[in-house]
Amino acid sequence: MPVPALSTVELFLVAMAVIFALPYAIWRLGRTDYWAPLVVVQIVTGILLGPGLFGAAFPEVYRAVFMPAVVQSLNGLAWWAVMLFVFIAGLELDLRQAWKHRGETALTAGLAMVVPMLLGSGVALAVLAVGGAGWVGPRAANWQFVLGIGMAAAVTALPILILLMDKMQILRQPLGQRILRYASLDDIAIWAVLAAILLDWVRIGRQALFLAAFALLAWLLRRWMPRLVERDRWAVALVWLAVTSLGADWCGLHFMVGAFLAGAVLDGEWFDQRQTDMLRHHVLLVLMPVFFLSTGLRTEWGVGGAAVFAVAAALLVAAVAGKLAGVHLAGRLLGWAPGEATLVGWLLQTKALIMIIFSNVLLDRGVITADTFTALLLMAVASTMLTVPMVAPRLARMQAVIGKSG
């Protein structure tokens, strides 16, 4: 008796079961938490389940499970997951603290971003010279490709940084708050550069209209929001997130840029900190694994696995060396204690989600190819996995730095 074919809903649930079960099993049974937290394992699993690995090894099973209707359903969940996650990242920015310590913060954040961006741009120029056709997206000018890759090397992932610092029990300490100030300024710069890369002269009128409408509505919302009770603030915030993301995508800036802007113009103090932390936790637990799989399904190795790994390795060196060099220069100018710059530099090296989101936008808009995207994904995973092993022993030896506020 032939086995009946599974329906689309059943295949969707098979995919969901794999998404949640496989990374958890690897994380729990492999005891990877020290060097690869669950979120990193989920990202790696997403890559493994993509067409370049699982799809190449078991093409029939891959096509049967990840049929177009299933992938479309997964993508819908992934879009909302990443919008929520980026919104929370914008909401958690504390620019008042950055302004209070503006000299030290601007110098450290600026050097921590500019130096790796320059080195990453150098790698991008080398890639262009050697074989640009396989790496540059179909709708990108060379400067967009170079600037996008350079900024990807400079990214610090604020939400994952918060998770790692909380795990190491320094998030609420003066050192943790310093790191958040540096990462917050870099976060703003990252999205500003992304908006510049995506600037579309054909749709410049739409983009100007969106920004004008956004500024007016944000002003009105900021006057109205404090008058609401907190449960109403969350409901209004979700509507604001959807509308702003829609407007940003309509004008060509991408819905993720809109999601970040939607959160950045709101004050975190309007929302209970515990509820915000819980929302971030639940988004990571319930929704973001779908985004990781959706991201993994976009990875390719068309130019060859060796070439992709070589570019990923070069970008990793540029990102790590650039971040450490930039922070060391800031530490020298500010008179930091020996070893302090290395500790701060490794904490700011965390990339993971924000760089993956950034790279997804570049891929969506045709700035990079799927092969470049895969190289950036590998670099993001490797840099994030280095953070805790490099920071934890240094923290144990440098307890005095934890209480230093600037």
Coordinates of N, CA, C and O in Angstrom, one line a residue, residues 24-122:
Y24 N 18.6 22.2 19.3 CA 18.5 21.9 20.7 C 19.3 20.7 21.1 O 20.0 20.7 22.1
A25 N 19.1 19.6 20.3 CA 19.8 18.4 20.6 C 21.3 18.5 20.5 O 22.1 18.1 21.4
I26 N 21.8 19.3 19.5 CA 23.2 19.5 19.3 C 23.8 20.3 20.5 O 24.8 20.0 21.1
W27 N 23.0 21.4 20.9 CA 23.5 22.3 21.9 C 23.5 21.5 23.3 O 24.4 21.7 24.0
R28 N 22.4 20.8 23.6 CA 22.3 20.1 24.9 C 23.2 18.9 25.0 O 24.0 18.8 26.0
L29 N 23.2 18.1 24.0 CA 24.0 16.8 24.1 C 25.5 17.1 23.9 O 26.3 16.5 24.4
G30 N 25.8 18.1 23.0 CA 27.2 18.5 22.7 C 27.8 19.4 23.8 O 29.0 19.7 23.7
R31 N 27.0 19.9 24.7 CA 27.4 20.8 25.7 C 28.3 22.0 25.1 O 29.4 22.2 25.5
T32 N 27.7 22.6 24.2 CA 28.4 23.7 23.4 C 28.3 25.1 24.0 O 28.8 26.0 23.4
D33 N 27.6 25.2 25.1 CA 27.2 26.6 25.5 C 28.3 27.5 25.8 O 28.2 28.7 25.6
Y34 N 29.5 27.0 26.1 CA 30.6 27.9 26.4 C 31.1 28.6 25.2 O 31.3 29.8 25.2
W35 N 31.3 27.9 24.1 CA 31.8 28.5 22.9 C 30.8 28.7 21.8 O 31.0 29.5 20.9
A36 N 29.6 28.1 21.9 CA 28.5 28.3 21.0 C 27.2 28.2 21.7 O 26.6 27.1 21.8
P37 N 26.6 29.4 22.1 CA 25.3 29.4 22.7 C 24.3 28.8 21.8 O 24.5 28.7 20.6
L38 N 23.1 28.5 22.3 CA 22.0 27.9 21.5 C 21.8 28.8 20.2 O 21.5 28.2 19.1
V39 N 21.8 30.1 20.3 CA 21.5 30.9 19.2 C 22.5 30.7 18.1 O 22.2 30.7 16.9
V40 N 23.8 30.5 18.4 CA 24.8 30.2 17.4 C 24.6 28.9 16.8 O 24.8 28.7 15.6
V41 N 24.3 27.9 17.6 CA 24.0 26.5 17.1 C 22.8 26.6 16.1 O 22.8 25.9 15.1
Q42 N 21.8 27.4 16.4 CA 20.7 27.5 15.5 C 21.1 28.1 14.2 O 20.6 27.6 13.1
I43 N 22.0 29.1 14.2 CA 22.4 29.7 13.0 C 23.2 28.6 12.1 O 23.0 28.5 10.9
V44 N 24.1 27.9 12.8 CA 24.9 26.9 12.1 C 24.0 25.8 11.6 O 24.2 25.3 10.4
T45 N 23.0 25.4 12.3 CA 22.1 24.4 11.8 C 21.3 24.8 10.6 O 21.1 24.1 9.7
G46 N 21.0 26.1 10.6 CA 20.3 26.7 9.4 C 21.2 26.6 8.2 O 20.7 26.2 7.1
I47 N 22.5 26.8 8.3 CA 23.4 26.7 7.2 C 23.5 25.2 6.8 O 23.5 24.9 5.6
L48 N 23.6 24.3 7.8 CA 23.7 22.9 7.4 C 22.5 22.4 6.7 O 22.6 21.5 5.8
L49 N 21.3 22.9 7.0 CA 20.1 22.5 6.3 C 19.9 23.1 5.0 O 18.9 22.9 4.3
G50 N 20.8 24.0 4.6 CA 20.6 24.8 3.3 C 20.9 23.9 2.1 O 21.3 22.8 2.2
P51 N 20.7 24.5 0.9 CA 20.9 23.7 -0.3 C 22.3 23.3 -0.6 O 22.6 22.3 -1.3
G52 N 23.3 24.1 0.0 CA 24.7 23.8 -0.3 C 25.2 22.5 0.4 O 26.2 22.0 0.0
L53 N 24.5 22.1 1.5 CA 25.0 21.0 2.3 C 24.0 19.9 2.4 O 24.1 18.9 1.7
F54 N 22.9 20.1 3.2 CA 21.9 19.1 3.2 C 21.2 18.9 1.8 O 21.0 17.7 1.4
G55 N 21.0 20.0 1.2 CA 20.4 19.9 -0.2 C 21.2 19.2 -1.2 O 20.7 18.5 -2.1
A56 N 22.6 19.3 -1.0 CA 23.5 18.6 -2.0 C 23.6 17.2 -1.6 O 23.7 16.3 -2.5
A57 N 23.5 16.8 -0.3 CA 23.7 15.5 0.1 C 22.4 14.6 -0.1 O 22.5 13.5 -0.5
F58 N 21.3 15.3 0.1 CA 20.0 14.5 0.0 C 19.0 15.4 -0.8 O 18.0 15.9 -0.2
P59 N 19.3 15.6 -2.1 CA 18.5 16.5 -2.9 C 17.0 16.2 -2.9 O 16.1 17.1 -2.9
E60 N 16.6 14.9 -3.0 CA 15.2 14.5 -3.1 C 14.5 14.8 -1.8 O 13.4 15.3 -1.8
V61 N 15.1 14.5 -0.6 CA 14.5 14.8 0.7 C 14.4 16.3 0.8 O 13.3 16.9 1.3
Y62 N 15.4 17.0 0.4 CA 15.4 18.5 0.6 C 14.3 19.1 -0.2 O 13.5 19.9 0.3
R63 N 14.1 18.7 -1.5 CA 13.1 19.2 -2.3 C 11.7 18.8 -1.8 O 10.7 19.6 -2.0
A64 N 11.6 17.7 -1.2 CA 10.3 17.2 -0.8 C 9.8 18.0 0.5 O 8.7 18.4 0.6
V65 N 10.8 18.3 1.4 CA 10.4 19.0 2.6 C 10.3 20.5 2.4 O 9.3 21.1 2.7
F66 N 11.4 21.0 1.7 CA 11.4 22.5 1.5 C 10.9 22.9 0.2 O 11.5 23.5 -0.6
M67 N 9.6 22.4 -0.1 CA 9.0 22.8 -1.3 C 8.6 24.3 -1.3 O 8.6 24.9 -0.2
P68 N 8.3 24.9 -2.4 CA 8.1 26.3 -2.4 C 7.0 26.8 -1.5 O 7.2 27.9 -0.8
A69 N 5.9 26.1 -1.3 CA 4.8 26.5 -0.4 C 5.3 26.6 1.0 O 5.0 27.5 1.8
V70 N 6.1 25.6 1.4 CA 6.6 25.5 2.8 C 7.6 26.6 3.0 O 7.6 27.3 4.0
V71 N 8.5 26.8 2.0 CA 9.5 27.9 2.2 C 8.8 29.3 2.3 O 9.3 30.1 3.1
Q72 N 7.8 29.5 1.5 CA 7.1 30.7 1.5 C 6.4 31.0 2.9 O 6.5 32.1 3.5
S73 N 5.9 29.9 3.5 CA 5.3 30.0 4.8 C 6.4 30.3 5.9 O 6.2 31.2 6.8
L74 N 7.5 29.6 5.8 CA 8.6 29.9 6.7 C 9.1 31.3 6.5 O 9.5 32.0 7.5
N75 N 9.2 31.8 5.3 CA 9.7 33.2 5.1 C 8.8 34.2 5.7 O 9.3 35.2 6.3
G76 N 7.5 34.0 5.7 CA 6.5 34.9 6.4 C 6.8 35.0 7.8 O 6.9 36.1 8.4
L77 N 7.0 33.9 8.5 CA 7.3 33.9 9.9 C 8.7 34.5 10.2 O 8.9 35.3 11.1
A78 N 9.6 34.3 9.3 CA 11.0 34.8 9.4 C 11.0 36.3 9.3 O 11.7 37.0 10.1
W79 N 10.2 36.9 8.4 CA 10.1 38.3 8.2 C 9.6 39.0 9.5 O 10.2 40.0 10.0
W80 N 8.5 38.4 10.1 CA 8.0 39.1 11.3 C 8.9 38.9 12.5 O 9.1 39.8 13.3
A81 N 9.6 37.7 12.6 CA 10.6 37.5 13.6 C 11.7 38.5 13.6 O 12.0 39.1 14.6
V82 N 12.2 38.7 12.4 CA 13.4 39.6 12.4 C 13.0 41.1 12.5 O 13.7 41.9 13.1
M83 N 11.7 41.4 12.1 CA 11.2 42.8 12.4 C 11.1 43.0 13.9 O 11.5 44.1 14.4
L84 N 10.6 42.1 14.6 CA 10.5 42.2 16.1 C 11.8 42.3 16.7 O 12.1 43.1 17.6
F85 N 12.8 41.5 16.2 CA 14.1 41.5 16.8 C 14.8 42.8 16.6 O 15.4 43.3 17.5
V86 N 14.8 43.3 15.4 CA 15.4 44.5 15.1 C 14.7 45.7 15.8 O 15.4 46.7 16.3
F87 N 13.4 45.6 15.9 CA 12.7 46.7 16.7 C 13.1 46.7 18.1 O 13.4 47.8 18.7
I88 N 13.3 45.6 18.7 CA 13.8 45.5 20.1 C 15.2 46.1 20.2 O 15.5 46.8 21.2
A89 N 16.0 45.8 19.2 CA 17.4 46.3 19.2 C 17.4 47.8 19.2 O 18.1 48.5 19.9
G90 N 16.5 48.4 18.4 CA 16.4 49.9 18.3 C 15.8 50.4 19.6 O 16.3 51.5 20.1
L91 N 14.9 49.7 20.2 CA 14.3 50.1 21.5 C 15.3 50.2 22.6 O 15.2 51.0 23.5
E92 N 16.3 49.3 22.6 CA 17.2 49.2 23.7 C 18.4 50.2 23.6 O 19.2 50.2 24.5
L93 N 18.4 51.0 22.5 CA 19.4 52.0 22.4 C 19.2 53.0 23.5 O 18.1 53.5 23.8
D94 N 20.3 53.4 24.2 CA 20.2 54.4 25.3 C 21.2 55.6 24.9 O 22.3 55.6 25.3
L95 N 20.7 56.4 24.1 CA 21.5 57.5 23.5 C 21.8 58.6 24.6 O 22.8 59.3 24.4
R96 N 21.0 58.6 25.6 CA 21.3 59.6 26.7 C 22.6 59.3 27.4 O 23.4 60.2 27.7
Q97 N 22.8 58.0 27.7 CA 24.1 57.6 28.3 C 25.2 57.9 27.4 O 26.3 58.3 27.8
A98 N 25.0 57.6 26.1 CA 26.1 57.9 25.1 C 26.4 59.4 25.1 O 27.6 59.8 25.0
W99 N 25.4 60.2 25.2 CA 25.6 61.7 25.2 C 26.3 62.1 26.4 O 27.2 63.0 26.4
K100 N 25.9 61.5 27.6 CA 26.6 61.9 28.8 C 28.1 61.6 28.8 O 28.9 62.4 29.4
H101 N 28.5 60.5 28.1 CA 29.9 60.2 28.0 C 30.4 60.3 26.6 O 31.1 59.5 26.0
R102 N 29.9 61.4 25.9 CA 30.0 61.5 24.4 C 31.4 61.5 23.9 O 31.7 60.9 22.9
G103 N 32.4 62.1 24.6 CA 33.7 62.2 24.1 C 34.4 60.8 24.0 O 34.8 60.3 23.0
E104 N 34.4 60.1 25.2 CA 34.9 58.8 25.3 C 34.2 57.8 24.4 O 34.8 56.9 23.7
T105 N 32.9 57.9 24.4 CA 32.0 56.9 23.6 C 32.2 57.1 22.1 O 32.4 56.1 21.4
A106 N 32.2 58.4 21.7 CA 32.4 58.6 20.2 C 33.7 58.2 19.7 O 33.8 57.6 18.6
L107 N 34.8 58.4 20.5 CA 36.1 58.1 20.1 C 36.2 56.5 20.0 O 36.7 56.0 19.0
T108 N 35.8 55.9 21.1 CA 35.9 54.4 21.1 C 35.1 53.7 20.0 O 35.5 52.9 19.2
A109 N 33.8 54.1 20.0 CA 32.9 53.6 19.0 C 33.3 53.9 17.6 O 33.2 53.0 16.7
G110 N 33.8 55.1 17.3 CA 34.2 55.5 16.0 C 35.4 54.7 15.5 O 35.4 54.1 14.4
L111 N 36.4 54.5 16.4 CA 37.6 53.8 15.9 C 37.3 52.3 15.8 O 37.8 51.6 15.0
A112 N 36.4 51.8 16.7 CA 36.0 50.4 16.7 C 35.2 50.0 15.4 O 35.2 48.9 15.0
M113 N 34.7 51.0 14.8 CA 33.9 50.8 13.6 C 34.8 51.1 12.3 O 34.8 50.3 11.4
V114 N 35.5 52.2 12.3 CA 36.2 52.7 11.1 C 37.3 51.8 10.7 O 37.5 51.4 9.5
V115 N 38.1 51.3 11.7 CA 39.3 50.5 11.3 C 38.9 49.2 10.7 O 39.4 48.8 9.6
P116 N 38.0 48.4 11.3 CA 37.6 47.1 10.7 C 36.8 47.4 9.3 O 36.9 46.6 8.4
M117 N 36.1 48.5 9.2 CA 35.4 48.8 8.0 C 36.5 49.0 6.9 O 36.3 48.6 5.7
L118 N 37.5 49.7 7.2 CA 38.6 49.9 6.2 C 39.2 48.6 5.8 O 39.5 48.4 4.6
L119 N 39.5 47.8 6.7 CA 40.2 46.5 6.4 C 39.2 45.6 5.6 O 39.6 44.9 4.7
G120 N 37.9 45.6 6.0 CA 36.9 44.8 5.3 C 36.7 45.3 3.9 O 36.6 44.5 3.0
S121 N 36.8 46.6 3.7 CA 36.7 47.2 2.4 C 37.9 46.8 1.5 O 37.8 46.6 0.3
G122 N 39.1 46.7 2.2 CA 40.2 46.2 1.5 C 40.1 44.8 1.0 O 40.5 44.5 -0.2

